[in-house]
């Protein structure tokens, strides 16, 4: 039964939010940005069409947007200290030993060229190239809820890497070095492990990250289970140590090997697919951690689709790094947690 939201419930939510923002007052040396911070967070949660300084100042009762702008571009406060506060806070509210740390990137449309990292890049909302900033996000996903826990701004090597004047004008650090999106995800993973505040069972990501050997190596080093989507042509080794790839292993599967299972609930109900687990795939030069094995999951759509005159099923491939006793249904549930970040 759905809980009824009453006026008292909303009042309690507002009070809890104020207590949370008040507990972070030590981040600020002056009262003005402290108040602007609390108001800004409240505004972001409100039903306001444009959630920027200009869209929020009137709703919040400010005479101009400048106090909010100053909070973001001029006030002295430690953003990374706020970031480091989040894992402990999330652990106390939605923490679970079966949770997942999910990595993915998101894009923010921009009109100009001065914001750090802005450039023509792939825009996930449309599938086209657009002028955007790209941020690699870490989401903590459990049965109790999900929330962002870390972030790293991706700065493309082109045009930013070759233009020190542009970097200087944007206020970027002098020691900046280019990092790929998977390298940024690895950086956040190392922070999460070092902090030790968030319990999680899985590290999960799509193929753009799953193909990266550095991110996989970090998981092996720390004995972390993962479910990474991988491209169909990722180099693998079969049970005899011969080179192969996910789609080749898939073609060799016997009939009737797929089982229908749900990877978790989505907005339209259970996300049900046909799945096959193959325990013969290994990574060349990247053995699993002690006590772990690699498993290839093959996901098949239930319904066929027709494209370019051809009718067939959609397939996806996942590489699982987990303890040898982990059953396939647990792996499938881990794969389903990636959708929380969407």
Short mmCIF file of C-alpha atoms in Angstrom, two decimals:
data_model
loop_
_atom_site.label_atom_id
_atom_site.label_comp_id
_atom_site.label_asym_id
_atom_site.label_seq_id
_atom_site.Cartn_x
_atom_site.Cartn_y
_atom_site.Cartn_z
CA UNK A 1 0.00 0.00 0.00
CA UNK A 2 1.36 3.42 -0.94
CA UNK A 3 1.98 5.78 1.98
CA UNK A 4 -0.26 8.85 1.94
CA UNK A 5 1.67 12.12 1.64
CA UNK A 6 0.15 14.69 3.97
CA UNK A 7 0.97 18.31 4.73
CA UNK A 8 2.75 17.13 7.89
CA UNK A 9 4.85 14.73 5.79
CA UNK A 10 5.99 17.56 3.52
CA UNK A 11 6.74 19.74 6.54
CA UNK A 12 8.89 16.95 8.00
CA UNK A 13 10.75 16.58 4.69
CA UNK A 14 11.51 20.30 4.69
CA UNK A 15 12.70 20.15 8.28
CA UNK A 16 14.97 17.16 7.55
CA UNK A 17 16.43 18.97 4.54
CA UNK A 18 17.17 22.04 6.64
CA UNK A 19 18.82 19.91 9.31
CA UNK A 20 20.98 18.30 6.63
CA UNK A 21 22.11 21.58 5.07
CA UNK A 22 22.65 23.12 8.53
CA UNK A 23 24.94 20.19 9.39
CA UNK A 24 27.14 21.26 6.48
CA UNK A 25 27.50 24.86 7.64
CA UNK A 26 31.17 24.24 8.47
CA UNK A 27 31.90 24.19 4.73
CA UNK A 28 31.43 27.96 4.60
CA UNK A 29 33.30 30.80 6.28
CA UNK A 30 30.52 33.37 5.77
CA UNK A 31 26.75 33.21 6.45
CA UNK A 32 25.72 34.44 2.97
CA UNK A 33 26.93 31.41 0.97
CA UNK A 34 25.72 29.10 3.73
CA UNK A 35 22.16 30.45 3.30
CA UNK A 36 22.46 30.42 -0.49
CA UNK A 37 23.60 26.79 -0.37
CA UNK A 38 20.59 25.70 1.71
CA UNK A 39 18.20 27.64 -0.54
CA UNK A 40 19.82 26.36 -3.73
CA UNK A 41 19.47 22.72 -2.65
CA UNK A 42 15.83 23.37 -1.73
CA UNK A 43 15.24 24.98 -5.13
CA UNK A 44 16.76 22.05 -7.00
CA UNK A 45 14.15 19.80 -5.38
CA UNK A 46 11.28 22.16 -6.21
CA UNK A 47 8.94 22.11 -9.20
CA UNK A 48 10.75 24.85 -11.11
CA UNK A 49 11.15 24.58 -14.93
CA UNK A 50 14.74 25.92 -15.18
CA UNK A 51 16.94 24.94 -12.25
CA UNK A 52 19.76 27.42 -12.70
CA UNK A 53 20.46 30.66 -10.83
CA UNK A 54 18.16 32.69 -13.07
CA UNK A 55 15.41 30.11 -12.88
CA UNK A 56 15.55 29.79 -9.10
CA UNK A 57 16.17 33.25 -7.67
CA UNK A 58 12.59 34.46 -8.01
CA UNK A 59 11.16 31.21 -6.64
CA UNK A 60 13.47 31.49 -3.62
CA UNK A 61 12.54 35.11 -2.96
CA UNK A 62 15.87 36.65 -3.97
CA UNK A 63 15.94 40.11 -5.55
CA UNK A 64 18.63 39.03 -8.05
CA UNK A 65 20.30 35.71 -9.00
CA UNK A 66 23.70 37.01 -7.87
CA UNK A 67 23.81 35.26 -4.43
CA UNK A 68 23.26 31.92 -6.16
CA UNK A 69 25.79 32.74 -8.88
CA UNK A 70 28.34 33.74 -6.25
CA UNK A 71 27.83 30.42 -4.47
CA UNK A 72 28.78 28.60 -7.67
CA UNK A 73 31.51 30.80 -9.10
CA UNK A 74 33.01 32.92 -6.33
CA UNK A 75 32.32 31.75 -2.79
CA UNK A 76 35.16 29.99 -0.95
CA UNK A 77 34.06 26.53 0.14
CA UNK A 78 35.39 23.00 -0.22
CA UNK A 79 33.38 21.12 -2.82
CA UNK A 80 35.45 17.95 -2.36
CA UNK A 81 34.71 17.96 1.38
CA UNK A 82 31.01 17.91 0.52
CA UNK A 83 31.69 15.04 -1.91
CA UNK A 84 33.53 13.10 0.79
CA UNK A 85 30.59 13.59 3.18
CA UNK A 86 28.20 11.78 0.83
CA UNK A 87 29.34 8.13 1.17
CA UNK A 88 28.81 8.04 4.93
CA UNK A 89 25.48 9.82 4.61
CA UNK A 90 24.25 7.39 1.94
CA UNK A 91 25.48 4.38 3.87
CA UNK A 92 23.35 5.44 6.84
CA UNK A 93 20.21 5.90 4.74
CA UNK A 94 20.26 3.46 1.79
CA UNK A 95 23.31 1.30 2.50
CA UNK A 96 23.15 -2.41 1.67
CA UNK A 97 25.70 -5.20 1.32
CA UNK A 98 24.02 -6.15 -1.98
CA UNK A 99 24.32 -2.65 -3.47
CA UNK A 100 26.22 -1.64 -6.58
CA UNK A 101 28.55 1.18 -7.51
CA UNK A 102 27.47 2.16 -11.03
CA UNK A 103 29.53 4.23 -13.48
CA UNK A 104 28.19 6.12 -16.48
CA UNK A 105 28.51 9.55 -18.05
CA UNK A 106 25.98 12.29 -18.67
CA UNK A 107 26.05 15.43 -20.80
CA UNK A 108 25.10 19.03 -20.08
CA UNK A 109 24.22 21.19 -23.13
CA UNK A 110 26.11 24.48 -23.36
CA UNK A 111 25.86 27.42 -25.76
CA UNK A 112 29.32 28.92 -25.28
CA UNK A 113 32.89 27.66 -25.36
CA UNK A 114 34.31 28.92 -22.04
CA UNK A 115 32.97 26.34 -19.59
CA UNK A 116 35.66 23.81 -18.66
CA UNK A 117 35.49 20.74 -20.88
CA UNK A 118 32.79 22.02 -23.21
CA UNK A 119 33.23 20.78 -26.79
CA UNK A 120 31.30 19.04 -29.58
CA UNK A 121 30.72 15.57 -28.10
CA UNK A 122 28.25 12.71 -28.21
CA UNK A 123 25.00 13.78 -26.55
CA UNK A 124 23.23 10.77 -25.07
CA UNK A 125 19.79 12.40 -24.99
CA UNK A 126 19.67 12.72 -28.79
CA UNK A 127 22.37 10.35 -29.98
CA UNK A 128 23.93 13.19 -31.98
CA UNK A 129 27.03 15.34 -31.57
CA UNK A 130 26.33 18.56 -29.66
CA UNK A 131 28.14 21.28 -27.72
CA UNK A 132 28.15 19.79 -24.22
CA UNK A 133 30.07 19.18 -21.03
CA UNK A 134 30.47 15.50 -20.10
CA UNK A 135 30.54 14.34 -16.50
CA UNK A 136 31.41 10.81 -15.39
CA UNK A 137 29.10 9.91 -12.52
CA UNK A 138 29.19 7.28 -9.79
CA UNK A 139 25.79 6.17 -8.53
CA UNK A 140 25.17 4.12 -5.41
CA UNK A 141 22.25 1.76 -6.06
CA UNK A 142 20.61 -0.50 -3.48
CA UNK A 143 17.22 -2.01 -2.75
CA UNK A 144 16.53 1.05 -0.57
CA UNK A 145 17.14 3.67 -3.26
CA UNK A 146 19.88 5.21 -5.34
CA UNK A 147 21.82 8.46 -5.41
CA UNK A 148 24.91 10.00 -6.96
CA UNK A 149 27.96 9.66 -4.74
CA UNK A 150 30.85 11.05 -6.83
CA UNK A 151 31.66 12.81 -10.10
CA UNK A 152 34.56 13.75 -12.36
CA UNK A 153 34.40 16.28 -15.18
CA UNK A 154 35.68 14.87 -18.47
CA UNK A 155 37.85 17.34 -20.38
CA UNK A 156 38.42 16.26 -24.03
CA UNK A 157 42.00 16.20 -25.20
CA UNK A 158 40.82 18.06 -28.30
CA UNK A 159 40.57 21.07 -28.17
CA UNK A 160 41.52 21.55 -24.50
CA UNK A 161 44.75 19.56 -24.35
CA UNK A 162 46.50 21.58 -27.04
CA UNK A 163 45.32 25.01 -25.86
CA UNK A 164 47.00 26.13 -22.60
CA UNK A 165 45.65 29.67 -22.98
CA UNK A 166 42.10 28.34 -23.06
CA UNK A 167 42.74 26.20 -19.99
CA UNK A 168 44.26 29.15 -18.15
CA UNK A 169 41.33 31.41 -19.03
CA UNK A 170 38.91 28.78 -17.72
CA UNK A 171 40.78 28.54 -14.42
CA UNK A 172 41.98 24.96 -14.88
CA UNK A 173 44.90 23.74 -12.73
CA UNK A 174 48.36 24.08 -14.25
CA UNK A 175 49.08 20.39 -13.58
CA UNK A 176 45.99 19.15 -15.47
CA UNK A 177 46.54 15.97 -17.46
CA UNK A 178 44.12 14.35 -19.86
CA UNK A 179 42.20 11.33 -18.51
CA UNK A 180 39.78 9.07 -20.35
CA UNK A 181 36.29 8.45 -19.01
CA UNK A 182 37.21 4.95 -17.71
CA UNK A 183 40.29 6.45 -16.03
CA UNK A 184 38.03 8.95 -14.26
CA UNK A 185 35.74 6.10 -13.20
CA UNK A 186 38.77 4.23 -11.86
CA UNK A 187 39.77 7.34 -9.91
CA UNK A 188 36.34 7.40 -8.24
CA UNK A 189 36.45 3.66 -7.57
CA UNK A 190 39.79 4.05 -5.80
CA UNK A 191 38.31 6.88 -3.69
CA UNK A 192 35.34 4.72 -2.70
CA UNK A 193 37.59 1.80 -1.72
CA UNK A 194 39.99 4.04 0.23
CA UNK A 195 37.13 5.71 2.14
CA UNK A 196 35.56 2.36 3.04
CA UNK A 197 32.24 3.99 3.95
CA UNK A 198 29.92 2.49 1.32
CA UNK A 199 29.12 -1.22 1.37
CA UNK A 200 28.59 -2.66 -2.11
CA UNK A 201 28.64 -6.04 -3.77
CA UNK A 202 29.04 -5.10 -7.42
CA UNK A 203 30.78 -2.61 -9.65
CA UNK A 204 28.64 -2.09 -12.75
CA UNK A 205 29.08 -0.19 -16.02
CA UNK A 206 28.22 -0.25 -19.71
CA UNK A 207 30.49 -1.32 -22.58
CA UNK A 208 32.30 2.03 -22.83
CA UNK A 209 33.76 1.27 -19.41
CA UNK A 210 33.68 -2.53 -19.45
CA UNK A 211 36.10 -2.64 -22.38
CA UNK A 212 38.75 -0.75 -20.40
CA UNK A 213 41.51 -2.96 -18.95
CA UNK A 214 42.50 -0.35 -16.34
CA UNK A 215 39.08 -0.32 -14.67
CA UNK A 216 38.95 -4.11 -14.71
CA UNK A 217 42.48 -4.28 -13.28
CA UNK A 218 41.49 -2.05 -10.36
CA UNK A 219 38.60 -4.41 -9.56
CA UNK A 220 40.90 -7.44 -9.74
CA UNK A 221 43.47 -5.74 -7.48
CA UNK A 222 40.85 -4.99 -4.81
CA UNK A 223 39.01 -8.34 -5.28
CA UNK A 224 35.82 -6.54 -6.29
CA UNK A 225 33.04 -8.34 -8.15
CA UNK A 226 31.83 -6.62 -11.30
CA UNK A 227 29.26 -6.98 -14.07
CA UNK A 228 30.51 -5.01 -17.07
CA UNK A 229 28.74 -4.88 -20.38
CA UNK A 230 31.33 -5.54 -23.08
CA UNK A 231 31.45 -5.16 -26.88
CA UNK A 232 30.83 -8.27 -28.92
CA UNK A 233 34.41 -8.25 -30.25
CA UNK A 234 36.27 -7.92 -26.93
CA UNK A 235 39.29 -10.31 -27.07
CA UNK A 236 38.77 -13.33 -24.80
CA UNK A 237 40.23 -16.81 -24.36
CA UNK A 238 38.17 -19.99 -24.42
CA UNK A 239 38.55 -22.97 -22.07
CA UNK A 240 41.56 -24.21 -24.07
CA UNK A 241 43.27 -20.83 -24.06
CA UNK A 242 42.48 -20.08 -27.70
CA UNK A 243 41.58 -16.54 -28.81
CA UNK A 244 37.87 -15.92 -29.12
CA UNK A 245 35.29 -13.15 -28.55
CA UNK A 246 31.79 -12.90 -27.04
CA UNK A 247 29.85 -13.25 -30.29
CA UNK A 248 31.89 -16.30 -31.30
CA UNK A 249 31.21 -17.97 -27.94
CA UNK A 250 27.55 -17.07 -28.39
CA UNK A 251 27.38 -18.74 -31.81
CA UNK A 252 28.72 -21.96 -30.30
CA UNK A 253 26.04 -22.25 -27.61
CA UNK A 254 23.71 -25.26 -27.86
CA UNK A 255 19.98 -24.85 -28.39
CA UNK A 256 17.85 -24.45 -25.28
CA UNK A 257 20.62 -22.98 -23.14
CA UNK A 258 18.82 -19.67 -22.51
CA UNK A 259 16.67 -19.15 -19.41
CA UNK A 260 14.10 -16.39 -18.99
CA UNK A 261 14.74 -14.17 -15.99
CA UNK A 262 14.08 -10.62 -14.81
CA UNK A 263 17.01 -8.26 -14.26
CA UNK A 264 14.88 -6.15 -11.91
CA UNK A 265 11.91 -3.82 -12.17
CA UNK A 266 11.86 -0.88 -14.56
CA UNK A 267 9.38 1.92 -15.13
CA UNK A 268 7.13 -0.51 -17.04
CA UNK A 269 7.52 -3.51 -14.77
CA UNK A 270 10.05 -6.38 -14.74
CA UNK A 271 12.89 -6.10 -17.30
CA UNK A 272 12.72 -9.67 -18.54
CA UNK A 273 15.18 -11.22 -21.01
CA UNK A 274 16.53 -14.62 -21.97
CA UNK A 275 19.96 -15.24 -20.43
CA UNK A 276 22.80 -17.72 -20.87
CA UNK A 277 25.85 -18.01 -18.59
CA UNK A 278 29.14 -19.34 -20.01
CA UNK A 279 31.89 -20.07 -17.51
CA UNK A 280 34.67 -20.72 -20.03
CA UNK A 281 35.68 -17.17 -20.96
CA UNK A 282 38.82 -15.55 -19.58
CA UNK A 283 40.68 -12.31 -20.27
CA UNK A 284 44.10 -12.56 -21.91
CA UNK A 285 46.69 -11.20 -19.51
CA UNK A 286 44.09 -10.39 -16.83
CA UNK A 287 43.43 -13.38 -14.58
CA UNK A 288 40.66 -13.00 -12.00
CA UNK A 289 41.40 -12.26 -8.36
CA UNK A 290 42.10 -15.18 -6.04
CA UNK A 291 38.90 -17.15 -5.45
CA UNK A 292 37.13 -15.40 -8.36
CA UNK A 293 36.16 -16.60 -11.83
CA UNK A 294 35.08 -14.94 -15.05
CA UNK A 295 31.67 -15.70 -16.56
CA UNK A 296 30.22 -14.46 -19.84
CA UNK A 297 26.52 -13.53 -19.68
CA UNK A 298 24.64 -13.42 -22.97
CA UNK A 299 21.38 -11.46 -22.92
CA UNK A 300 18.74 -12.01 -25.60
CA UNK A 301 15.62 -9.94 -26.17
CA UNK A 302 12.32 -11.79 -25.78
CA UNK A 303 10.74 -10.32 -28.89
CA UNK A 304 12.32 -10.14 -32.32
CA UNK A 305 12.70 -6.87 -34.20
CA UNK A 306 12.92 -6.02 -37.89
CA UNK A 307 15.66 -3.69 -39.09
CA UNK A 308 16.80 -3.05 -42.65
CA UNK A 309 14.56 -5.86 -43.82
CA UNK A 310 16.06 -8.39 -41.40
CA UNK A 311 14.21 -9.92 -38.46
CA UNK A 312 16.14 -11.06 -35.42
CA UNK A 313 16.80 -10.68 -31.71
CA UNK A 314 18.87 -8.11 -29.87
CA UNK A 315 21.84 -9.45 -27.93
CA UNK A 316 24.13 -7.93 -25.30
CA UNK A 317 27.20 -9.36 -23.57
CA UNK A 318 28.39 -8.97 -19.98
CA UNK A 319 31.64 -10.03 -18.38
CA UNK A 320 31.20 -11.04 -14.75
CA UNK A 321 34.03 -11.18 -12.21
CA UNK A 322 32.69 -12.89 -9.10
CA UNK A 323 33.47 -15.49 -6.49
CA UNK A 324 33.26 -19.02 -7.83
CA UNK A 325 30.17 -19.81 -5.75
CA UNK A 326 28.08 -16.94 -7.22
CA UNK A 327 24.96 -18.30 -9.01
CA UNK A 328 23.90 -16.83 -12.39
CA UNK A 329 20.67 -15.27 -11.01
CA UNK A 330 22.81 -13.08 -8.72
CA UNK A 331 24.93 -12.04 -11.70
CA UNK A 332 21.82 -11.13 -13.67
CA UNK A 333 20.51 -9.06 -10.76
CA UNK A 334 23.85 -7.26 -10.69
CA UNK A 335 23.59 -6.50 -14.40
CA UNK A 336 20.13 -5.02 -13.82
CA UNK A 337 21.41 -2.53 -11.25
CA UNK A 338 23.12 -0.52 -13.99
CA UNK A 339 19.73 0.85 -15.05
CA UNK A 340 19.49 2.78 -11.79
CA UNK A 341 21.89 5.36 -13.20
CA UNK A 342 19.67 5.96 -16.23
#
